[in-house]
Each structure stands twice: as structure tokens, then as C-alpha cells.
mmCIF file of C-alpha atoms in Angstrom:
data_model
loop_
_atom_site.group_PDB
_atom_site.id
_atom_site.type_symbol
_atom_site.label_atom_id
_atom_site.label_comp_id
_atom_site.label_asym_id
_atom_site.label_seq_id
_atom_site.Cartn_x
_atom_site.Cartn_y
_atom_site.Cartn_z
ATOM 1 C CA MET S 21 25.169 -29.718 3.303
ATOM 2 C CA TRP S 22 24.720 -32.159 1.007
ATOM 3 C CA ALA S 23 23.143 -34.599 4.048
ATOM 4 C CA TRP S 24 20.517 -31.665 3.801
ATOM 5 C CA LEU S 25 20.339 -30.897 -0.028
ATOM 6 C CA ASN S 26 19.399 -34.523 -0.421
ATOM 7 C CA GLY S 27 17.238 -35.070 2.241
ATOM 8 C CA PRO S 28 15.350 -32.148 4.240
ATOM 9 C CA GLY S 29 16.355 -29.260 1.645
ATOM 10 C CA LYS S 30 15.192 -32.125 -1.256
ATOM 11 C CA VAL S 31 11.831 -30.480 -1.316
ATOM 12 C CA PHE S 32 13.340 -26.909 -2.637
ATOM 13 C CA HIS S 33 14.343 -28.197 -5.573
ATOM 14 C CA GLN S 34 11.105 -28.501 -7.143
ATOM 15 C CA PRO S 35 8.826 -25.756 -5.248
ATOM 16 C CA LEU S 36 5.268 -26.128 -5.030
ATOM 17 C CA PRO S 37 3.225 -24.412 -7.062
ATOM 18 C CA GLN S 38 0.745 -21.106 -6.488
ATOM 19 C CA SER S 39 2.150 -21.072 -3.601
ATOM 20 C CA THR S 40 5.239 -20.279 -0.738
ATOM 21 C CA ASN S 41 8.486 -22.196 -0.256
ATOM 22 C CA TYR S 42 9.703 -21.221 3.196
ATOM 23 C CA LEU S 43 11.739 -23.197 5.774
ATOM 24 C CA GLY S 44 9.328 -22.343 8.125
ATOM 25 C CA ALA S 45 6.568 -24.280 6.489
ATOM 26 C CA TYR S 46 8.541 -27.420 6.758
ATOM 27 C CA ASP S 47 9.644 -29.659 9.780
ATOM 28 C CA LYS S 48 13.126 -30.796 10.406
ATOM 29 C CA PHE S 49 12.177 -34.190 7.976
ATOM 30 C CA GLY S 50 10.925 -31.905 4.605
ATOM 31 C CA ARG S 51 7.748 -32.453 5.364
ATOM 32 C CA LEU S 52 5.015 -29.522 4.263
ATOM 33 C CA ILE S 53 3.078 -28.993 8.094
ATOM 34 C CA ARG S 54 -0.045 -27.481 7.038
ATOM 35 C CA GLY S 55 -0.158 -31.081 4.650
ATOM 36 C CA THR S 56 0.497 -33.458 7.515
ATOM 37 C CA THR S 57 -1.622 -31.715 9.757
ATOM 38 C CA ARG S 58 -4.808 -32.564 7.002
ATOM 39 C CA ALA S 59 -3.291 -36.099 7.013
ATOM 40 C CA ARG S 60 -3.475 -36.512 10.423
ATOM 41 C CA LYS S 61 -6.753 -35.043 11.116
ATOM 42 C CA SER S 62 -8.297 -37.323 8.189
ATOM 43 C CA ASP S 63 -6.811 -40.072 10.241
ATOM 44 C CA GLU S 64 -8.217 -39.116 13.560
ATOM 45 C CA ASP S 65 -11.874 -38.954 12.055
ATOM 46 C CA LYS S 66 -11.355 -41.870 10.276
ATOM 47 C CA SER S 67 -10.292 -43.600 13.540
ATOM 48 C CA ALA S 68 -13.410 -41.935 15.527
ATOM 49 C CA GLN S 69 -15.923 -43.427 12.568
ATOM 50 C CA ALA S 70 -13.721 -46.903 13.201
ATOM 51 C CA ARG S 71 -14.681 -46.681 16.783
ATOM 52 C CA ASP S 72 -18.070 -46.034 16.457
ATOM 53 C CA GLY S 73 -19.638 -49.752 17.034
ATOM 54 C CA GLU S 74 -22.729 -48.997 15.753
ATOM 55 C CA GLU S 75 -22.720 -48.205 11.470
ATOM 56 C CA ASP S 76 -24.530 -50.252 9.404
ATOM 57 C CA ASP S 77 -22.449 -51.997 6.427
ATOM 58 C CA ASP S 78 -23.213 -48.769 3.883
ATOM 59 C CA ALA S 79 -20.947 -47.059 6.491
ATOM 60 C CA LEU S 80 -18.161 -49.172 6.758
ATOM 61 C CA THR S 81 -18.617 -49.558 2.967
ATOM 62 C CA GLU S 82 -18.099 -45.764 2.870
ATOM 63 C CA LEU S 83 -15.519 -45.995 5.328
ATOM 64 C CA GLU S 84 -13.067 -48.110 2.930
ATOM 65 C CA LYS S 85 -13.786 -45.628 0.241
ATOM 66 C CA LYS S 86 -12.074 -42.873 2.216
ATOM 67 C CA PRO S 87 -8.406 -43.758 1.643
ATOM 68 C CA GLN S 88 -9.148 -43.466 -1.935
ATOM 69 C CA GLU S 89 -10.813 -40.408 -1.766
ATOM 70 C CA ASN S 90 -7.815 -38.648 0.082
ATOM 71 C CA ASN S 91 -5.376 -39.747 -2.416
ATOM 72 C CA GLU S 92 -7.037 -38.238 -5.154
ATOM 73 C CA ASP S 93 -7.242 -35.027 -2.762
ATOM 74 C CA GLU S 94 -3.574 -35.143 -1.871
ATOM 75 C CA ASP S 95 -2.314 -32.490 -4.781
ATOM 76 C CA SER S 96 -5.150 -30.044 -3.134
ATOM 77 C CA LEU S 97 -3.357 -28.527 -0.386
ATOM 78 C CA PRO S 98 -5.275 -25.849 2.703
ATOM 79 C CA PRO S 99 -4.558 -22.389 1.648
ATOM 80 C CA GLU S 100 -1.625 -20.934 3.717
ATOM 81 C CA THR S 101 -1.359 -19.662 7.170
ATOM 82 C CA LEU S 102 0.751 -16.821 9.284
ATOM 83 C CA GLU S 103 3.195 -19.805 10.307
ATOM 84 C CA ASP S 104 3.811 -20.808 6.072
ATOM 85 C CA LEU S 105 4.655 -16.515 5.452
ATOM 86 C CA GLN S 106 7.809 -17.092 8.005
ATOM 87 C CA PRO S 107 10.989 -17.123 5.570
ATOM 88 C CA PHE S 108 13.435 -16.988 8.926
ATOM 89 C CA PRO S 109 12.610 -19.902 11.306
ATOM 90 C CA LEU S 110 15.027 -18.044 13.626
ATOM 91 C CA ASN S 111 12.803 -14.928 13.651
ATOM 92 C CA ARG S 112 9.583 -15.943 14.403
ATOM 93 C CA ASP S 113 8.014 -12.043 14.647
ATOM 94 C CA PHE S 114 8.247 -11.442 10.402
ATOM 95 C CA ARG S 115 6.548 -12.632 8.244
ATOM 96 C CA SER S 116 6.415 -12.321 4.527
ATOM 97 C CA GLN S 117 3.678 -9.231 3.030
ATOM 98 C CA PRO S 118 1.371 -10.163 0.031
ATOM 99 C CA VAL S 119 2.111 -8.473 -3.127
ATOM 100 C CA LEU S 120 -0.199 -7.294 -5.848
ATOM 101 C CA SER S 121 -1.256 -9.891 -8.206
ATOM 102 C CA VAL S 122 -0.757 -9.122 -12.160
ATOM 103 C CA GLU S 123 -4.972 -8.606 -12.126
ATOM 104 C CA LEU S 124 -4.882 -6.225 -9.568
ATOM 105 C CA ARG S 125 -2.199 -3.682 -10.618
ATOM 106 C CA ASP S 126 -3.869 -4.053 -14.115
ATOM 107 C CA ALA S 127 -7.271 -3.000 -12.585
ATOM 108 C CA ILE S 128 -5.305 0.027 -10.857
ATOM 109 C CA TYR S 129 -3.961 1.289 -14.087
ATOM 110 C CA ASN S 130 -7.109 0.885 -16.152
ATOM 111 C CA ARG S 131 -8.936 2.526 -13.282
ATOM 112 C CA VAL S 132 -6.685 6.110 -12.817
ATOM 113 C CA VAL S 133 -5.460 5.720 -16.941
ATOM 114 C CA ARG S 134 -8.536 4.795 -18.502
ATOM 115 C CA ASP S 135 -11.544 5.728 -16.465
ATOM 116 C CA GLY S 136 -9.947 9.577 -15.068
ATOM 117 C CA ARG S 137 -10.057 8.072 -11.649
ATOM 118 C CA SER S 138 -8.052 10.161 -8.848
ATOM 119 C CA VAL S 139 -5.223 8.431 -7.148
ATOM 120 C CA LYS S 140 -7.238 8.907 -4.014
ATOM 121 C CA ALA S 141 -10.297 7.495 -4.835
ATOM 122 C CA VAL S 142 -8.800 4.594 -6.595
ATOM 123 C CA SER S 143 -6.463 3.834 -3.225
ATOM 124 C CA ALA S 144 -9.574 3.868 -1.253
ATOM 125 C CA GLU S 145 -11.888 1.903 -3.541
ATOM 126 C CA PHE S 146 -8.461 -1.131 -3.569
ATOM 127 C CA ARG S 147 -7.643 -0.634 -0.464
ATOM 128 C CA VAL S 148 -3.810 0.555 -1.428
ATOM 129 C CA GLU S 149 -1.774 3.177 -0.330
ATOM 130 C CA MET S 150 -1.471 6.231 -2.413
ATOM 131 C CA ALA S 151 1.716 5.876 -2.788
ATOM 132 C CA ARG S 152 1.742 2.309 -4.174
ATOM 133 C CA VAL S 153 -0.975 3.413 -6.693
ATOM 134 C CA GLY S 154 1.302 6.120 -8.055
ATOM 135 C CA ALA S 155 4.006 3.556 -8.478
ATOM 136 C CA VAL S 156 1.800 1.255 -10.215
ATOM 137 C CA VAL S 157 0.440 3.205 -12.746
ATOM 138 C CA ARG S 158 4.081 4.663 -13.741
ATOM 139 C CA LEU S 159 5.688 1.095 -13.860
ATOM 140 C CA LYS S 160 2.390 0.205 -15.915
ATOM 141 C CA ALA S 161 3.047 3.333 -17.974
ATOM 142 C CA ILE S 162 6.587 1.916 -18.865
ATOM 143 C CA GLU S 163 5.460 -1.261 -19.566
ATOM 144 C CA GLU S 164 3.111 -0.368 -22.042
ATOM 145 C CA GLN S 165 5.441 1.709 -23.615
ATOM 146 C CA TRP S 166 7.758 -1.536 -23.577
ATOM 147 C CA ILE S 167 5.129 -3.196 -25.404
ATOM 148 C CA LYS S 168 4.822 -0.773 -28.231
ATOM 149 C CA GLU S 169 8.007 -0.350 -28.843
ATOM 150 C CA LYS S 170 8.264 -4.609 -28.903
ATOM 151 C CA LYS S 171 10.683 -4.842 -26.540
ATOM 152 C CA ARG S 172 11.100 -8.059 -24.775
ATOM 153 C CA LEU S 173 9.782 -8.498 -21.341
ATOM 154 C CA ALA S 174 10.692 -10.804 -18.580
ATOM 155 C CA THR S 175 6.946 -12.206 -18.005
ATOM 156 C CA PRO S 176 8.088 -16.028 -17.344
ATOM 157 C CA TYR S 177 10.584 -14.612 -14.638
ATOM 158 C CA GLN S 178 7.867 -12.503 -13.567
ATOM 159 C CA ARG S 179 5.468 -15.459 -13.159
ATOM 160 C CA ALA S 180 7.566 -17.792 -11.223
ATOM 161 C CA VAL S 181 8.368 -15.141 -8.726
ATOM 162 C CA LEU S 182 4.937 -14.529 -7.951
ATOM 163 C CA ASP S 183 3.753 -17.539 -8.104
ATOM 164 C CA MET S 184 6.077 -18.380 -5.135
ATOM 165 C CA LEU S 185 4.801 -15.342 -3.204
ATOM 166 C CA PRO S 186 1.562 -14.461 -1.520
ATOM 167 C CA ARG S 187 -0.382 -11.997 -3.294
ATOM 168 C CA THR S 188 -3.456 -10.245 -2.690
ATOM 169 C CA PRO S 189 -6.093 -11.385 -5.084
ATOM 170 C CA TYR S 190 -8.329 -9.187 -7.532
ATOM 171 C CA VAL S 191 -12.055 -9.763 -6.657
ATOM 172 C CA LEU S 192 -14.154 -7.622 -8.978
ATOM 173 C CA GLY S 193 -16.877 -6.027 -6.624
ATOM 174 C CA ARG S 194 -14.803 -6.972 -3.306
ATOM 175 C CA PRO S 195 -12.135 -5.422 -3.248
ATOM 176 C CA VAL S 196 -9.695 -7.299 -1.057
ATOM 177 C CA ILE S 197 -7.586 -5.123 1.961
ATOM 178 C CA HIS S 198 -4.236 -5.476 0.711
ATOM 179 C CA GLU S 199 -2.658 -2.836 3.877
ATOM 180 C CA SER S 200 -3.679 -0.237 5.798
ATOM 181 C CA ILE S 201 -4.398 3.228 3.891
ATOM 182 C CA ASN S 202 -5.317 5.523 6.756
ATOM 183 C CA ASP S 203 -1.665 5.370 8.914
ATOM 184 C CA LEU S 204 -1.034 8.798 10.603
ATOM 185 C CA PRO S 205 3.221 8.985 10.657
ATOM 186 C CA VAL S 206 4.388 10.417 13.950
ATOM 187 C CA HIS S 207 4.581 13.796 13.815
ATOM 188 C CA GLN S 208 7.765 15.464 15.857
ATOM 189 C CA ALA S 209 6.025 17.808 18.042
ATOM 190 C CA THR S 210 4.506 15.125 18.900
ATOM 191 C CA ARG S 211 7.094 12.896 20.551
ATOM 192 C CA GLN S 212 7.279 14.526 23.447
ATOM 193 C CA GLN S 213 4.756 13.934 26.798
ATOM 194 C CA ILE S 214 3.045 16.644 28.150
ATOM 195 C CA PHE S 215 0.332 16.717 30.931
ATOM 196 C CA TYR S 216 -1.853 19.659 30.347
ATOM 197 C CA PRO S 217 -4.091 20.910 32.711
ATOM 198 C CA THR S 218 -7.682 21.587 31.995
ATOM 199 C CA SER S 219 -10.972 22.368 33.546
ATOM 200 C CA GLU S 220 -13.882 19.064 33.718
ATOM 201 C CA SER S 221 -15.946 20.799 32.103
ATOM 202 C CA ARG S 222 -14.382 21.614 28.489
ATOM 203 C CA VAL S 223 -14.948 19.903 25.714
ATOM 204 C CA PHE S 224 -11.060 18.345 24.719
ATOM 205 C CA THR S 225 -10.775 17.640 21.064
ATOM 206 C CA ARG S 226 -8.170 16.503 18.763
ATOM 207 C CA GLU S 227 -7.807 19.798 17.345
ATOM 208 C CA ASP S 228 -6.976 21.030 20.836
ATOM 209 C CA ALA S 229 -4.547 18.594 21.811
ATOM 210 C CA GLY S 230 -2.522 19.093 18.505
ATOM 211 C CA LYS S 231 -2.572 22.893 19.387
ATOM 212 C CA VAL S 232 -0.879 21.530 22.988
ATOM 213 C CA PHE S 233 1.661 19.981 20.756
ATOM 214 C CA ASP S 234 2.598 22.998 18.347
ATOM 215 C CA ALA S 235 -0.059 25.698 17.312
ATOM 216 C CA THR S 236 -0.017 25.161 13.367
ATOM 217 C CA LEU S 237 0.068 21.120 14.255
ATOM 218 C CA LEU S 238 -3.713 19.939 12.446
ATOM 219 C CA PRO S 239 -5.835 17.347 14.001
ATOM 220 C CA ALA S 240 -5.134 13.863 13.016
ATOM 221 C CA ASP S 241 -9.133 13.816 11.053
ATOM 222 C CA ALA S 242 -7.527 16.135 8.941
ATOM 223 C CA ARG S 243 -4.190 14.536 8.618
ATOM 224 C CA ILE S 244 -4.493 11.007 7.869
ATOM 225 C CA PRO S 245 -4.536 10.532 3.891
ATOM 226 C CA HIS S 246 -8.258 9.718 3.984
ATOM 227 C CA PRO S 247 -10.225 11.490 5.849
ATOM 228 C CA GLU S 248 -13.289 11.094 3.659
ATOM 229 C CA LEU S 249 -13.379 7.059 5.262
ATOM 230 C CA ILE S 250 -14.582 8.788 8.180
ATOM 231 C CA GLU S 251 -17.420 10.943 7.188
ATOM 232 C CA GLN S 252 -18.717 7.338 5.451
ATOM 233 C CA GLU S 253 -18.551 5.835 8.524
ATOM 234 C CA LYS S 254 -20.211 8.413 10.479
ATOM 235 C CA TRP S 255 -23.062 8.293 7.377
ATOM 236 C CA ARG S 256 -23.354 4.622 7.460
ATOM 237 C CA LEU S 257 -23.596 4.424 11.827
ATOM 238 C CA ALA S 258 -26.101 7.523 11.208
ATOM 239 C CA GLY S 259 -28.245 4.540 8.854
ATOM 240 C CA MET S 260 -28.206 6.315 5.628
ATOM 241 C CA PRO S 261 -28.329 3.568 2.928
ATOM 242 C CA LYS S 262 -25.328 2.405 0.846
ATOM 243 C CA GLY S 263 -26.487 4.090 -2.759
ATOM 244 C CA GLU S 264 -27.717 7.165 -0.974
ATOM 245 C CA ARG S 265 -23.695 7.777 0.799
ATOM 246 C CA GLU S 266 -22.277 6.462 -2.603
ATOM 247 C CA ASP S 267 -24.003 9.147 -4.135
ATOM 248 C CA MET S 268 -22.922 11.892 -1.553
ATOM 249 C CA GLN S 269 -19.559 10.530 -1.946
ATOM 250 C CA ALA S 270 -19.410 10.687 -6.113
ATOM 251 C CA GLU S 271 -20.871 14.638 -5.425
ATOM 252 C CA LEU S 272 -18.110 15.258 -2.800
ATOM 253 C CA ASP S 273 -15.745 13.891 -5.213
ATOM 254 C CA ARG S 274 -17.023 16.141 -8.024
ATOM 255 C CA LYS S 275 -16.534 19.130 -6.391
ATOM 256 C CA ALA S 276 -13.532 18.041 -5.264
ATOM 257 C CA ALA S 277 -11.984 17.716 -8.580
ATOM 258 C CA GLN S 278 -13.841 21.181 -9.793
ATOM 259 C CA ARG S 279 -11.945 22.856 -7.095
ATOM 260 C CA LYS S 280 -8.478 21.418 -8.172
ATOM 261 C CA ALA S 281 -9.297 22.184 -12.058
ATOM 262 C CA GLU S 282 -9.796 26.052 -10.731
ATOM 263 C CA LEU S 283 -7.045 26.101 -8.488
ATOM 264 C CA GLU S 284 -4.404 24.756 -11.379
ATOM 265 C CA ARG S 285 -6.663 27.076 -13.804
ATOM 266 C CA ARG S 286 -5.920 30.234 -11.697
ATOM 267 C CA ARG S 287 -2.246 29.125 -10.984
ATOM 268 C CA LYS S 288 -1.955 28.979 -14.993
ATOM 269 C CA HIS S 289 -3.628 32.048 -15.570
ATOM 270 C CA LYS S 290 -0.716 33.633 -13.025
ATOM 271 C CA GLU S 291 2.056 32.091 -14.660
ATOM 272 C CA ASP S 292 1.189 33.582 -18.433
ATOM 273 C CA THR S 293 0.722 36.998 -16.857
ATOM 274 C CA GLU S 294 3.643 37.317 -14.467
ATOM 275 C CA PHE S 295 6.152 36.063 -16.398
ATOM 276 C CA ARG S 296 7.308 36.403 -20.283
ATOM 277 C CA THR S 297 8.091 33.276 -22.331
ATOM 278 C CA VAL S 298 10.731 33.877 -25.708
ATOM 279 C CA PRO S 299 10.944 30.554 -27.602
ATOM 280 C CA GLY S 300 13.783 29.335 -28.002
ATOM 281 C CA ARG S 301 15.408 26.782 -30.726
ATOM 282 C CA ARG S 302 15.625 24.010 -28.369
ATOM 283 C CA TRP S 303 14.127 25.034 -25.217
ATOM 284 C CA ASP S 304 11.995 28.753 -24.458
ATOM 285 C CA PHE S 305 13.061 31.375 -21.736
ATOM 286 C CA LYS S 306 10.814 32.442 -19.225
ATOM 287 C CA PHE S 307 11.547 36.261 -17.851
ATOM 288 C CA GLN S 308 9.799 38.087 -14.410
ATOM 289 C CA ASP S 309 10.011 41.504 -13.213
ATOM 290 C CA ILE S 310 11.409 40.903 -9.606
ATOM 291 C CA ASN S 311 11.586 43.300 -6.836
ATOM 292 C CA ALA S 312 15.223 43.416 -4.929
ATOM 293 C CA ASN S 313 13.444 44.277 -1.798
ATOM 294 C CA ALA S 314 11.736 41.311 -1.530
ATOM 295 C CA VAL S 315 15.070 39.771 -0.156
ATOM 296 C CA GLY S 316 13.493 40.860 3.784
ATOM 297 C CA GLN S 317 15.744 42.394 6.189
ATOM 298 C CA ASP S 318 18.454 39.697 6.868
ATOM 299 C CA GLU S 319 18.476 38.953 3.046
ATOM 300 C CA ARG S 320 17.740 35.697 2.992
ATOM 301 C CA SER S 321 14.218 35.237 1.878
ATOM 302 C CA LEU S 322 12.744 32.619 -0.201
ATOM 303 C CA LYS S 323 10.865 35.420 -1.953
ATOM 304 C CA GLY S 324 14.002 37.249 -3.459
ATOM 305 C CA VAL S 325 15.607 36.067 -6.366
ATOM 306 C CA GLY S 326 19.179 35.453 -6.162
ATOM 307 C CA TRP S 327 19.148 34.576 -2.247
ATOM 308 C CA ARG S 328 21.026 30.803 -3.321
ATOM 309 C CA TYR S 329 24.076 33.173 -4.808
ATOM 310 C CA GLY S 330 23.955 36.183 -2.738
ATOM 311 C CA PHE S 331 24.631 34.404 0.447
ATOM 312 C CA PRO S 332 26.220 30.855 1.088
ATOM 313 C CA HIS S 333 24.258 27.703 2.014
ATOM 314 C CA GLU S 334 24.615 26.714 5.453
ATOM 315 C CA ASP S 335 23.826 23.027 4.903
ATOM 316 C CA ARG S 336 27.142 21.618 5.736
ATOM 317 C CA LYS S 337 27.577 23.285 9.051
ATOM 318 C CA ARG S 338 27.436 21.364 11.821
ATOM 319 C CA GLY S 339 23.809 21.518 14.114
ATOM 320 C CA GLN S 340 22.360 22.947 10.827
ATOM 321 C CA ILE S 341 18.383 22.208 10.939
ATOM 322 C CA LYS S 342 18.167 21.136 7.665
ATOM 323 C CA ILE S 343 14.053 19.628 7.975
ATOM 324 C CA PRO S 344 10.980 21.577 7.972
ATOM 325 C CA ARG S 345 9.891 22.708 11.683
ATOM 326 C CA ASN S 346 6.447 23.293 11.338
ATOM 327 C CA VAL S 347 3.703 22.256 9.212
ATOM 328 C CA ASN S 348 1.032 24.471 7.393
#
């Protein structure tokens, strides 16, 4: 152990700034692989130039200056490759995934909170999954609250950790793809193999395939997180200019926001008419008229009030299905 710490492992005592420092990026002698590769390539270039006997005196003088230039550029390393992102040398298939940079997180927070953009639109703009966008907004909100309360933040520790991890930068106007945002989770009904006979003249679509697996299973185009990206790609293949595509998408987003606001208004109106609110000292109590026959014939309908108490749960029984069995 001491031999490794004083030998090849000595380079990890002071990690490289603005770079990952995994074991997979170094050879058994503690030398950075991408640095030695660059030096070897430089030596090969110089050897090739030296073998050329037709250089004039000026070229030979320039060749003698090159070692000094390489010494000056020794600190500037080439960008990281996939081999540099392997923290476990014995597991060559695992590679460290990039994290969001501080600038990108700030941009996501400003788009959602200050600009009022939807999480879905911000996810499509920055190519970041919607769940991650929501997590960034919540954590940044806590950070802003701590700043207002003048609490101490672990900023030096955050910077030190981010300097040693691969990061997705924020480039204004040209977003860098952080991850796949349109992955479709595998549905339980599609885990079986079905040989479905159909005529050759029939047009068999994704919607027909979904109904074969389950009558309530929606097609893949409707279940992906961003179905609007498919329409944008269709517009692009149809030769529609970029500005016109952006205007059409903005109009669709505006209509979707109006529909969402209308549904929220109806929900609130229904709640105000069906519930009677009695303000209390610490809490407000809401009362609603109920129908005793709403429990259904088996007295286990979710629409009935008190069904949790009138009938015991079977959650702890062995063999009971506790997950949804269909997709509405």
C-alpha cells in the first residue's frame, strides 16, 4: 500500500484541476494516458520531420523551437475521452455520467421561476429530463431561501466536487445534450411475446400494436414524455423553415397552457361549490355532502366515503396485487 501511495498513487494527492481523476485515466506507472499519448504523438511528428532531408535551414530552426513550445503547452491537456471516465479499472463497461454545471442549473431555474416557462418546455430546450428539471428547481429554491436567511452554504466543497466530475456546460443559444429525454419505460403488458396474425393488406400501426397487448395501452407516440418533438421533426422533414416551426410550437404551447388553466379553474369552481369551508383557529375544515350508496355492491368502491374504515385492507396479505394493472 505504501509503495503504491508513494509511487503511482502519488498523483491523486493533488488532483488535476477542472478534470476527473479516476484510476482508469492513468497507467500502472501513474502517468496520465491522454497526456502521454499526446507527447508520443508529438515525438512521432518531430521524428517524421527530422527524417525529411529536404527541409531548408529555416525548417530546421523551426524544428529546434518546437520542444520549447511543447514545454509551454504542457499544462494544457486534451479533452477527456470515454477511457478517462472509468472510475473502476476492472469494470470497463461503467463510465461516469456528467452532472449539470452550476451555470446550467441557474439557467434552468431562471427559465422556470422567473420566465414562467413550463417544466416540459424547459426540459425540451436544455435536453434535461423533466424529473431532473423539477429537482433542480426545488433545490435551487431551497438554496435561494438559505441565501435570504443568510445561512452558510458549502460553496467551496461544491466547487471542489464539481471540478472532479464530468459536467454538462451551459452554452447560450446552443444547448448541449445532457441525457435522453424521450425514453419510454417498459410497460408491464408488453413484457410478453405475442404472435398476432393479421392480413398483409392491413395497415398495422403502433396504436393497433398497443391494443394487442392491452385494450387500454396507449401507443408509444402518446406515452413518451415529449410527443411534440415528433411533430417538430415531421415539420422539419416537410421543409418548414425553423422560424415557422418555432412559431407553431409556441402557439401550441399557448393553447395547452390555456387548456390547463381552464381545467384548473373548473376544478377550483367544483371544489368551491361542492365543499363548505368552515374556518378554524389553526385549520380550515371542509365538509361535503355524500351518498351512502356510492360504495357500490361490494362496498369497496373508491367513490364511497369511509371505505377505508368499513372494510379491512388486504395490503399485507401474501399474493395481493398492490400496483395498477392498467393505464388510463
